[in-house]
Backbone as CSV, one residue per row, in Angstrom:
resi,resn,N_x,N_y,N_z,CA_x,CA_y,CA_z,C_x,C_y,C_z
1,MET,0.611,-1.018,0.102,-0.140,0.112,0.243,0.754,1.236,-0.161
2,PRO,0.417,2.459,-0.854,1.502,2.970,-1.311,1.134,4.560,0.173
3,ASP,2.231,5.028,0.377,2.751,6.009,1.790,1.659,6.986,1.325
4,ARG,0.389,7.169,2.464,-0.532,8.492,2.012,0.071,9.813,2.134
5,ILE,-0.259,10.689,1.382,0.273,12.180,2.188,-0.962,12.617,3.174
6,ARG,-0.165,13.293,3.650,-1.167,13.787,5.393,-1.033,15.156,5.023
7,HIS,-1.918,16.045,5.345,-2.191,17.205,5.480,-2.262,17.976,6.907
8,VAL,-1.543,19.012,6.975,-1.175,19.252,8.597,-1.743,20.831,8.528
9,VAL,-3.370,21.115,9.056,-3.370,22.485,9.693,-2.515,23.228,10.369
10,ALA,-2.068,24.122,10.644,-0.789,24.697,11.615,-1.454,26.149,11.845
11,LEU,-1.281,26.880,12.980,-1.710,28.165,13.492,-0.144,28.785,13.131
12,TYR,0.147,30.320,12.427,1.653,30.827,12.481,0.720,31.983,12.951
13,GLU,2.188,32.779,14.033,1.721,33.951,13.922,2.919,34.620,12.977
14,MET,2.359,35.576,12.138,2.722,36.576,11.192,3.407,37.501,11.208
15,ASP,4.367,37.876,10.310,4.927,39.155,10.147,5.419,39.409,8.771
16,ARG,6.463,40.511,8.483,7.333,40.673,7.050,8.228,40.831,7.678
17,THR,9.177,40.013,6.597,10.436,40.542,7.106,11.016,41.243,5.771
18,TYR,12.412,41.909,5.669,13.027,42.629,4.818,13.620,42.201,3.843
19,GLY,13.392,42.043,2.911,13.468,41.241,1.917,15.296,41.946,1.027
20,GLY,15.858,43.006,0.910,16.622,43.125,-0.008,16.324,44.620,-0.396
21,PRO,17.346,45.550,-0.792,17.400,46.549,-1.083,16.297,46.934,-2.721
22,GLU,16.974,46.222,-3.260,16.634,45.986,-5.198,15.070,46.277,-5.302
23,GLU,14.850,46.912,-6.483,14.123,47.919,-6.936,13.448,48.476,-5.721
24,GLY,13.866,48.998,-4.855,13.502,50.918,-3.813,12.985,49.615,-2.325
25,GLY,13.301,48.166,-2.591,13.173,47.242,-1.065,12.132,46.558,-1.286
26,TRP,12.431,45.331,-0.789,10.702,44.307,-1.033,10.723,43.704,0.279
27,TRP,9.796,43.233,1.055,9.335,42.566,1.785,8.980,41.345,1.669
28,TYR,8.667,40.455,2.472,8.077,39.236,2.143,7.472,38.649,3.972
29,ASP,6.229,37.501,3.991,5.785,37.494,4.652,6.145,36.121,5.147
30,HIS,6.221,35.791,6.687,6.702,34.669,7.104,6.002,34.194,8.332
31,GLY,6.008,33.233,8.860,4.559,32.886,9.893,6.233,31.812,11.078
32,ALA,5.438,32.083,12.336,6.045,31.370,13.547,4.950,30.233,14.135
33,LEU,5.555,28.655,14.100,4.700,27.702,14.460,4.189,28.346,15.629
34,CYS,2.740,28.353,16.053,2.349,28.140,17.605,1.693,27.035,18.002
35,ARG,0.859,26.505,16.505,0.336,24.937,17.192,-0.109,24.238,15.915
36,VAL,-0.305,23.391,16.194,-1.016,22.079,14.590,-2.274,22.140,15.030
37,LEU,-3.115,22.510,14.688,-4.690,22.647,14.945,-5.103,20.740,14.568
38,LYS,-4.868,20.568,13.118,-5.522,18.820,12.902,-4.765,18.972,12.062
39,VAL,-4.623,17.367,11.960,-4.114,16.545,10.446,-4.686,15.577,9.993
40,VAL,-5.152,16.207,8.838,-6.251,15.538,8.003,-5.405,14.957,6.418
41,PRO,-6.337,13.639,6.088,-5.898,12.983,4.762,-5.880,14.024,4.068
42,SER,-6.471,14.895,3.468,-6.679,15.172,1.963,-6.768,16.611,1.821
43,ALA,-6.108,16.992,0.900,-6.228,18.402,0.470,-7.331,19.345,0.722
44,ASP,-8.223,18.719,0.358,-9.106,19.231,0.502,-10.032,19.524,1.632
45,ALA,-9.699,18.619,2.289,-10.060,18.566,4.202,-9.222,19.686,4.241
46,ALA,-7.956,19.733,4.439,-7.496,20.324,5.333,-7.211,22.371,4.634
47,TYR,-7.350,22.668,3.046,-7.680,23.992,2.891,-9.426,24.168,3.127
48,THR,-10.184,23.086,3.611,-11.845,23.690,4.139,-11.448,24.001,5.701
49,LEU,-10.869,23.365,6.416,-10.479,23.556,7.847,-9.798,25.126,7.743
50,ALA,-8.524,25.389,6.754,-7.983,26.310,7.238,-8.584,27.459,6.725
51,ALA,-9.655,28.128,5.646,-10.314,28.491,5.479,-11.157,29.408,6.606
52,ARG,-11.979,28.214,7.161,-12.986,28.145,8.344,-12.077,28.924,9.635
53,ALA,-10.875,27.990,10.335,-9.712,28.863,10.908,-9.679,30.561,10.831
54,ASN,-9.156,30.523,9.126,-9.241,31.907,8.677,-10.795,33.032,9.283
55,ARG,-11.420,32.578,8.909,-12.351,33.360,8.875,-12.381,33.591,10.164
56,LEU,-12.253,32.674,11.461,-13.110,33.157,12.866,-11.983,33.956,12.994
57,MET,-10.391,33.642,12.576,-9.039,34.567,12.935,-9.339,35.958,12.605
58,ASN,-10.028,36.270,11.491,-10.007,37.608,10.871,-11.079,38.349,11.585
59,ARG,-11.985,37.583,12.107,-13.029,38.692,12.885,-12.207,38.614,14.433
60,LEU,-11.587,38.050,15.021,-10.744,37.691,16.359,-10.195,38.735,16.123
61,GLN,-9.756,39.366,14.867,-7.974,40.055,14.954,-8.461,41.521,14.832
62,ARG,-9.736,41.935,14.130,-11.017,43.063,14.066,-9.587,44.235,14.377
63,GLY,-9.581,43.950,15.202,-8.834,45.278,16.147,-7.132,45.618,15.363
64,LYS,-6.851,44.449,14.968,-4.940,44.482,15.318,-4.817,45.038,13.603
65,ARG,-3.447,45.204,13.719,-2.674,46.339,12.078,-2.624,45.416,10.970
66,ASP,-2.715,45.286,9.990,-2.447,44.486,9.108,-0.814,44.229,9.098
67,ILE,-0.681,42.870,8.862,1.158,42.992,8.827,1.793,43.724,7.453
68,GLY,1.158,44.714,6.722,1.856,45.134,5.760,1.525,46.529,6.531
69,SER,1.480,46.831,7.129,1.474,48.486,8.139,2.832,48.210,8.788
70,MET,3.268,50.005,8.685,4.620,49.832,9.272,4.339,49.896,10.858
71,ALA,2.982,50.054,11.725,3.298,50.068,13.113,2.326,48.922,13.720
72,TYR,2.588,47.941,12.556,2.514,46.435,13.043,3.600,46.112,14.122
73,THR,3.140,45.623,14.914,4.149,44.813,16.214,3.589,43.578,16.521
74,GLY,3.095,42.960,15.683,3.140,41.459,15.970,1.541,41.211,16.879
75,GLY,1.171,40.215,16.458,-0.297,39.625,16.898,-1.413,38.930,16.298
76,ARG,-0.826,38.996,14.923,-1.618,38.723,13.771,-1.479,36.780,13.249
77,TYR,-2.468,36.612,13.175,-2.143,34.839,13.094,-3.110,34.073,12.178
78,ALA,-2.570,33.197,12.052,-3.316,32.890,10.133,-3.182,31.247,10.270
79,ALA,-3.975,30.618,9.978,-3.951,28.901,9.578,-3.455,28.579,7.890
80,CYS,-2.346,27.790,7.912,-1.881,27.279,6.659,-1.652,25.902,6.759
81,VAL,-1.642,25.279,5.357,-1.634,24.186,5.321,-0.208,23.543,4.779
82,PHE,0.381,22.145,5.081,1.156,21.955,4.956,1.352,20.518,4.750
83,GLU,2.049,20.041,3.473,2.180,18.282,3.312,2.967,17.827,4.203
84,HIS,2.975,16.994,4.835,3.661,15.900,6.243,3.831,15.935,7.335
85,THR,4.375,17.997,7.422,4.524,18.463,8.503,4.789,19.743,8.778
86,ALA,4.274,20.665,9.698,4.465,21.650,9.727,5.730,22.254,10.197
87,PRO,6.164,23.161,9.319,7.852,23.496,9.493,7.314,24.860,10.546
88,ARG,8.895,24.604,11.733,9.157,25.563,12.709,8.500,26.973,12.537
89,VAL,9.403,27.620,11.169,8.779,28.572,10.423,8.825,28.622,9.260
90,PHE,8.182,29.541,8.530,8.336,29.571,7.203,8.408,31.057,6.537
91,PRO,8.874,31.326,5.281,9.436,30.350,4.418,10.321,29.490,5.232
92,GLU,10.992,28.415,4.715,11.883,27.740,5.743,13.242,28.199,5.721
93,ILE,13.675,28.479,4.184,14.423,29.421,3.148,14.020,30.853,2.575
94,PRO,14.946,31.784,3.118,14.664,32.954,2.947,14.614,33.124,1.264
95,PRO,13.729,33.695,0.582,13.196,34.215,-0.779,14.747,34.971,-1.059
96,HIS,15.040,34.806,-2.500,15.916,35.822,-3.173,15.822,36.486,-4.405
97,TYR,15.543,37.821,-4.194,15.546,38.296,-5.305,16.219,38.125,-6.646
98,GLU,15.687,37.621,-7.336,15.924,37.579,-8.452,15.598,38.372,-9.948
């Protein structure tokens, strides 16, 4: 029997990180793992669960600044889906400007 791919729905604290000075400066989103919410056997179930969790998180975080704001000081969370395991941080390898 082939090894089935499992999908992990995990909660991450979101932030934005400076990527470099190219093209006037660029930033990218990253997340730090807070906790695994659920492990499910299908991608469809994982994305449905993450969408529901993110709708709830958006309601709960209504008064928090967006991560794109220069005044953002943390405290925004999002549910994300990964195959097999949830990384401690994402992206695991910071992107490079090309």
